[in-house]
Tab-separated table of C-alpha atoms in Angstrom:
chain	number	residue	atom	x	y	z
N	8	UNK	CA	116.430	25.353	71.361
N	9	UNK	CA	115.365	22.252	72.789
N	10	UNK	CA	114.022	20.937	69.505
N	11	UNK	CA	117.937	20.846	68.350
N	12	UNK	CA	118.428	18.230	71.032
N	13	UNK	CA	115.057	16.125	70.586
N	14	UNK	CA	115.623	16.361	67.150
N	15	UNK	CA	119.113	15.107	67.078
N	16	UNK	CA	117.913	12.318	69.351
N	17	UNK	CA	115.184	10.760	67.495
N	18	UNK	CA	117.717	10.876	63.577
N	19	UNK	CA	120.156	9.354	65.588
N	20	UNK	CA	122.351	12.371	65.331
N	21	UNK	CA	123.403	12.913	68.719
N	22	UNK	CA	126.504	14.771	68.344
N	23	UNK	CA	124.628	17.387	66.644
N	24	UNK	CA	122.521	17.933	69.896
N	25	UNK	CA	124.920	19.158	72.233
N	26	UNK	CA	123.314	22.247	72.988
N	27	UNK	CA	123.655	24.427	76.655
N	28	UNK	CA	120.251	25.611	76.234
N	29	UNK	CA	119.671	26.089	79.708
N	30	UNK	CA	122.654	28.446	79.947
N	31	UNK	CA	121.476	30.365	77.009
N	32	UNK	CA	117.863	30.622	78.983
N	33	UNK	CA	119.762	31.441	82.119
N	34	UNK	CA	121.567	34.339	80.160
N	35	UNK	CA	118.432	36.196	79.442
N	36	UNK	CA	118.457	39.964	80.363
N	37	UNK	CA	116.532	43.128	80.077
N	38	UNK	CA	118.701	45.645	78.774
N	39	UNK	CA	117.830	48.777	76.438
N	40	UNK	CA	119.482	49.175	72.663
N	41	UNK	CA	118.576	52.163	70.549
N	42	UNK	CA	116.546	53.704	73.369
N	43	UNK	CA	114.301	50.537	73.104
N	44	UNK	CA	113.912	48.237	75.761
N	45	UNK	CA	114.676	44.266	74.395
N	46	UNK	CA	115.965	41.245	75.729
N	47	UNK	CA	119.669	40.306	75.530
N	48	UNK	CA	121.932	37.911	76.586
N	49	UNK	CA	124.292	37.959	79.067
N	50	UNK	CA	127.806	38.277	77.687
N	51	UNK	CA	129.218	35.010	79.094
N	52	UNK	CA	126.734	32.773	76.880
N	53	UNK	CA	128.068	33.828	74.027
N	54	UNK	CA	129.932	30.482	73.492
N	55	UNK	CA	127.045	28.703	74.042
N	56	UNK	CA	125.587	31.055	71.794
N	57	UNK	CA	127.717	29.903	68.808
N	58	UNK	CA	128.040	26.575	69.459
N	59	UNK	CA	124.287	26.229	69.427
N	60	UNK	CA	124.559	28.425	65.671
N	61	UNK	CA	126.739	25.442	64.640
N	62	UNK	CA	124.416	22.648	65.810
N	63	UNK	CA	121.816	24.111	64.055
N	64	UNK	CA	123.924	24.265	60.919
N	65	UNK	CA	124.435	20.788	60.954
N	66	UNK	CA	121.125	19.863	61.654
N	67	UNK	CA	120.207	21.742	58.975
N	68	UNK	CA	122.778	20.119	56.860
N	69	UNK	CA	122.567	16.735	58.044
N	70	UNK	CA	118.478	16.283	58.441
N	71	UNK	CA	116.628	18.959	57.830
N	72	UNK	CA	117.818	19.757	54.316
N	73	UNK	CA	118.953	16.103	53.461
N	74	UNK	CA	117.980	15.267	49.925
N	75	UNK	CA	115.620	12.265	50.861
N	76	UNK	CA	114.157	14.447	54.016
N	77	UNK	CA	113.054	17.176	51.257
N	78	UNK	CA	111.315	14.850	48.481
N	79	UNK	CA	109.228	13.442	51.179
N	80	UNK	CA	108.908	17.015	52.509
N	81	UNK	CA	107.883	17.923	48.825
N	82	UNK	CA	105.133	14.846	48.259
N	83	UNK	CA	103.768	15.643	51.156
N	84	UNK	CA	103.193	19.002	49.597
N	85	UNK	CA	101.504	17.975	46.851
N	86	UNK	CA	99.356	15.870	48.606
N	87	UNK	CA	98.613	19.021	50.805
N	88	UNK	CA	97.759	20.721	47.495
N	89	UNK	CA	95.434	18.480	46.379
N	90	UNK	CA	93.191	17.506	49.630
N	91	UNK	CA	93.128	21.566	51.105
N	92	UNK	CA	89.323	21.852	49.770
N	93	UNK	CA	88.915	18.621	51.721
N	94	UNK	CA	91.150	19.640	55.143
N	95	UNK	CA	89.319	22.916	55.010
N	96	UNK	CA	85.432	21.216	54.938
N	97	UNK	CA	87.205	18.610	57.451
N	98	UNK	CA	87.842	20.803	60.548
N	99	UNK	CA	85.682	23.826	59.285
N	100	UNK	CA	87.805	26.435	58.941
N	101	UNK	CA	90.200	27.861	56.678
N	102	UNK	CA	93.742	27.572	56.852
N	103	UNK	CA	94.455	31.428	58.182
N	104	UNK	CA	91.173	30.116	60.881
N	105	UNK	CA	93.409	27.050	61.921
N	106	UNK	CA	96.549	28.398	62.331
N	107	UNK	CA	94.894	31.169	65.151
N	108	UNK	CA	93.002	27.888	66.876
N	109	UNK	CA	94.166	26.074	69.128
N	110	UNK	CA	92.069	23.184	69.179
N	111	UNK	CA	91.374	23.545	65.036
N	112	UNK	CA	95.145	23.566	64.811
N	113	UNK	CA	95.923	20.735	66.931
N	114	UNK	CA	92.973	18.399	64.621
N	115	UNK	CA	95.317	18.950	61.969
N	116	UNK	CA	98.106	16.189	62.316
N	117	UNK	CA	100.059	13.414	60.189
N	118	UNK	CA	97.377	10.787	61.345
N	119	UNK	CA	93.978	13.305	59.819
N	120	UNK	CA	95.881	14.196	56.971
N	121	UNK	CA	96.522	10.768	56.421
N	122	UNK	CA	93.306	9.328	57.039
N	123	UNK	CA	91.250	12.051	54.917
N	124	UNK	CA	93.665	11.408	52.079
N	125	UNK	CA	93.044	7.181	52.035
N	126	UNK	CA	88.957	7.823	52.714
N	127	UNK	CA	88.353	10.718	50.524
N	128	UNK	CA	91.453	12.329	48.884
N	129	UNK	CA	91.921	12.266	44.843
N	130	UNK	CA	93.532	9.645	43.362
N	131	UNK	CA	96.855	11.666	42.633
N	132	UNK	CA	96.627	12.222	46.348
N	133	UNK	CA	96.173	8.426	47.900
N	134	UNK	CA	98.862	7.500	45.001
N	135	UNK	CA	101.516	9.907	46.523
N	136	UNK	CA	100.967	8.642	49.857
N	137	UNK	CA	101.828	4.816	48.920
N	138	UNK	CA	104.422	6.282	47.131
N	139	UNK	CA	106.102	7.765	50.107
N	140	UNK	CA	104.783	4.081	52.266
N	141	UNK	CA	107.053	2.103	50.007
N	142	UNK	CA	109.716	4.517	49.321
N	143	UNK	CA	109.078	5.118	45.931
N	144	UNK	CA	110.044	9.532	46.495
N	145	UNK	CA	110.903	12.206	44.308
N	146	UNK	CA	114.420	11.754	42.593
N	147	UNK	CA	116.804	14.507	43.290
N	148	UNK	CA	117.955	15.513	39.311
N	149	UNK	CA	120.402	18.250	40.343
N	150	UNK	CA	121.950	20.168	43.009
N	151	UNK	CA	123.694	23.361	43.791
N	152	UNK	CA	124.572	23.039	47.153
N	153	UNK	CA	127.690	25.308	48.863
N	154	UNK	CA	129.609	23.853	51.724
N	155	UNK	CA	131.468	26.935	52.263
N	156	UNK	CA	130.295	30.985	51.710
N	157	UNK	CA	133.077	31.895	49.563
N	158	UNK	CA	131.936	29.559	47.111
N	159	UNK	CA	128.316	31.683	47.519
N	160	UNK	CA	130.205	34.902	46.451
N	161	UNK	CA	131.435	33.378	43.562
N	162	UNK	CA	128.608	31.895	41.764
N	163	UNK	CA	126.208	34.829	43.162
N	164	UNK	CA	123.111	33.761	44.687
N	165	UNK	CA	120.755	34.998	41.674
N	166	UNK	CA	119.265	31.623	41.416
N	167	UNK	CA	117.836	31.376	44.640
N	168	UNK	CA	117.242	34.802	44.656
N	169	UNK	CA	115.169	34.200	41.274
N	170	UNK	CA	113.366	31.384	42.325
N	171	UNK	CA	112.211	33.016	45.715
N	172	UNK	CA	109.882	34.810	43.856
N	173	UNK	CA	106.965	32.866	42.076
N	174	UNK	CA	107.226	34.501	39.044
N	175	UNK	CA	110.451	34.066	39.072
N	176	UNK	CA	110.081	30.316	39.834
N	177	UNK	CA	107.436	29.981	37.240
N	178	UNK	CA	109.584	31.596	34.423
N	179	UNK	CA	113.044	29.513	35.113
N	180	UNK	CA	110.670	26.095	35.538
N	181	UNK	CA	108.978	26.485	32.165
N	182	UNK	CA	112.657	27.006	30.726
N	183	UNK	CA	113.946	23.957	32.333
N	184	UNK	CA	110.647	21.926	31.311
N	185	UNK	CA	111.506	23.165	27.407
N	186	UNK	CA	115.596	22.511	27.697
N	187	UNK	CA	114.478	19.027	29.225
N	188	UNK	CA	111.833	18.279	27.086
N	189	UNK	CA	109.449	16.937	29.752
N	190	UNK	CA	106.228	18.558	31.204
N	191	UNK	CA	106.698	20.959	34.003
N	192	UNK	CA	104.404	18.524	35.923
N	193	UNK	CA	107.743	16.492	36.414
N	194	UNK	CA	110.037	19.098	37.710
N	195	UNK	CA	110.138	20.380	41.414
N	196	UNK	CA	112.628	23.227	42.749
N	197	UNK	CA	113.458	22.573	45.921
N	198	UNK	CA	115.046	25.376	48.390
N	199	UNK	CA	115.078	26.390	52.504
N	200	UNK	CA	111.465	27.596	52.661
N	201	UNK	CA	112.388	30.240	55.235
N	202	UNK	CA	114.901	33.453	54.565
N	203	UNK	CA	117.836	32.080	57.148
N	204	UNK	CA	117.423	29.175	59.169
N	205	UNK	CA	120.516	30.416	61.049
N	206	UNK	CA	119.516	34.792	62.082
N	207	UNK	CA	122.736	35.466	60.849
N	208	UNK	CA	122.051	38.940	59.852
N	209	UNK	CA	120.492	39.513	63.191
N	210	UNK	CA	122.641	41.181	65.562
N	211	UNK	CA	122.736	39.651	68.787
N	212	UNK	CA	122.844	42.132	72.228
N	213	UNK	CA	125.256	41.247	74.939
N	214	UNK	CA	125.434	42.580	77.759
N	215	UNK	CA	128.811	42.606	80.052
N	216	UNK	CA	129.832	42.348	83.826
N	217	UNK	CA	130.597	46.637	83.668
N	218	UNK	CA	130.056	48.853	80.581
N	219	UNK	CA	127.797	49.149	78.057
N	220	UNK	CA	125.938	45.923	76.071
N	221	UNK	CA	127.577	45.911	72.617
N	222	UNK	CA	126.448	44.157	69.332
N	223	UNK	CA	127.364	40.583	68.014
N	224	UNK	CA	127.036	39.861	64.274
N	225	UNK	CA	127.283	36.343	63.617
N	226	UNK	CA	127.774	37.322	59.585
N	227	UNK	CA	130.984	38.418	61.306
N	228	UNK	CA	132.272	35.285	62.720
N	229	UNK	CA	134.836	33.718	60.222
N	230	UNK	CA	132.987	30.732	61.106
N	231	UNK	CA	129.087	31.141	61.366
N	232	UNK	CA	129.841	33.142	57.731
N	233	UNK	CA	130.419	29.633	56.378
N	234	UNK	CA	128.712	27.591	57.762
N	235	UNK	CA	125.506	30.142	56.330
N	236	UNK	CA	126.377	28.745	53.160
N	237	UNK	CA	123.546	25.815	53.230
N	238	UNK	CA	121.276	28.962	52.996
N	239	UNK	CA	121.455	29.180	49.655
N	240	UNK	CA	121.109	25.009	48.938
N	241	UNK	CA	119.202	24.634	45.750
N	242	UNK	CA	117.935	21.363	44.072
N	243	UNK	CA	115.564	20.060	41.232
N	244	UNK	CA	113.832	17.090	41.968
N	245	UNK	CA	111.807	15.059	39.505
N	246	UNK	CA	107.685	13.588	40.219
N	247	UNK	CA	109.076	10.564	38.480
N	248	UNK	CA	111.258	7.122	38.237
N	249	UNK	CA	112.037	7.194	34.916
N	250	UNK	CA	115.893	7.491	35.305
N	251	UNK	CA	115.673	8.840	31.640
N	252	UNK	CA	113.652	11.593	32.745
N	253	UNK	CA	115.690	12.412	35.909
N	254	UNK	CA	118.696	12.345	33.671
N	255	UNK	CA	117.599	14.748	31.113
N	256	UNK	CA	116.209	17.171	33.957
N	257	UNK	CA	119.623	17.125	35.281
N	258	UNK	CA	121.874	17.681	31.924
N	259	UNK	CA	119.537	20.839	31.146
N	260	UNK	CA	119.644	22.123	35.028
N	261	UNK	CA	123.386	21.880	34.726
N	262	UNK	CA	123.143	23.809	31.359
N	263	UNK	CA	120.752	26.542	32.519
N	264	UNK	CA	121.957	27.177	35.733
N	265	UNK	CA	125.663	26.411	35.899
């Protein structure tokens, strides 16, 4: 939980930090659920336990899934794409071998990816980089973004759904490229790259002064339900400047997707 806080620190987001993670550490307790042995939480952290739910949200909201953090987030992609033959000669291993070494893993930061891209990277590659150096990022074409869940349950989260799966990416890209007449080269879908950022689904075990531990579902907080909403963000970006372009991707995302 501490990256909440550090986090909030260094966007200048402070409000967003204020996290008891130390009481939510403190609360930790071996219990047994379902005649299995876990870890719970003491019940008396559950505040803490929400409010840090909520920080996260806005985090989420606020930094993590703000528009210009995800185009850079996106380039940086690409570029990723483009020089993996060369990060995988560079530190000698592949990238399932880096991820399980330690030292392999740590060789593999902003400054190596940065410098093997300007010494030996493609041209695409050393482009996108002075791209994102002068601020010249993906433009965001169209959004579907829900502040509140309701507003999930009524459009139906098919898109995202659809576009989780890479064939189902593939198909609704080409049909956006053809509505927009432009090259899917131009087009990027952009949505959270990880199920839930927020566990909501999870059930949380607390466990009380006397009596048995009992199960919290954060789905069933009036509150945490929606705030999930950002869960479901989706957005089409565009490689390119030409406003044109951008404008055209967005009339025919509007069209195809509501």
């Amino acid at each position: 939980l501490d990256y909440l806080a550090r986090d909030a620190h260094h966007s200048g987001a402070f409000e967003y930090g204020n996290v008891d993670a130390m009481r939510i550490a403190l609360s930790y307790v071996p219990t047994e659920w379902g005649q299995k042995k876990i870890v719970g939480y003491r019940e008396r952290a559950l505040d803490a336990i929400e409010q840090s739910l909520i920080s996260r949200f806005f985090m989420y909201k606020s930094v993590y899934y703000h528009k210009t953090a995800r185009a850079v987030a996106l380039m940086i992609g690409d570029v990723l794409k483009e020089i993996s033959e060369l990060l995988k000669d560079e530190l000698g291993a592949s990238d399932k071998e880096v991820l399980q070494n330690l030292d392999k893993y740590l060789e593999f930061n902003d400054e190596s990816v940065m410098r093997l891209t300007h010494n030996k990277g493609s041209e695409k590659a050393k482009e996108l980089i002075k791209r994102i150096e002068r601020r010249d990022l993906y433009r965001l074409a169209w959004p579907r973004e829900h502040s509140i869940y309701s507003e999930v349950v009524k459009s139906g989260p098919s898109l995202f759904t659809n576009l989780r799966d890479p064939d189902g990416r593939n198909g609704q890209l080409h049909a956006l490229a053809t509505k927009a007449n432009v090259d899917v080269s131009q087009i990027r879908f952009d949505l959270p790259s990880i199920k839930s950022p927020f566990d909501l689904e999870k059930p949380i075990i607390l466990v009380p002064r006397s009596g048995p531990p009992w199960e919290f579902r954060p789905m069933e907080s009036v509150v945490l339900r929606q705030l999930g909403a950002i869960q479901y963000t989706v957005r089409v970006y565009t490689t390119t400047s030409n406003e044109e372009i951008r404008s055209r991707i967005g009339e025919a995302a509007k069209e195809l997707f509501g």
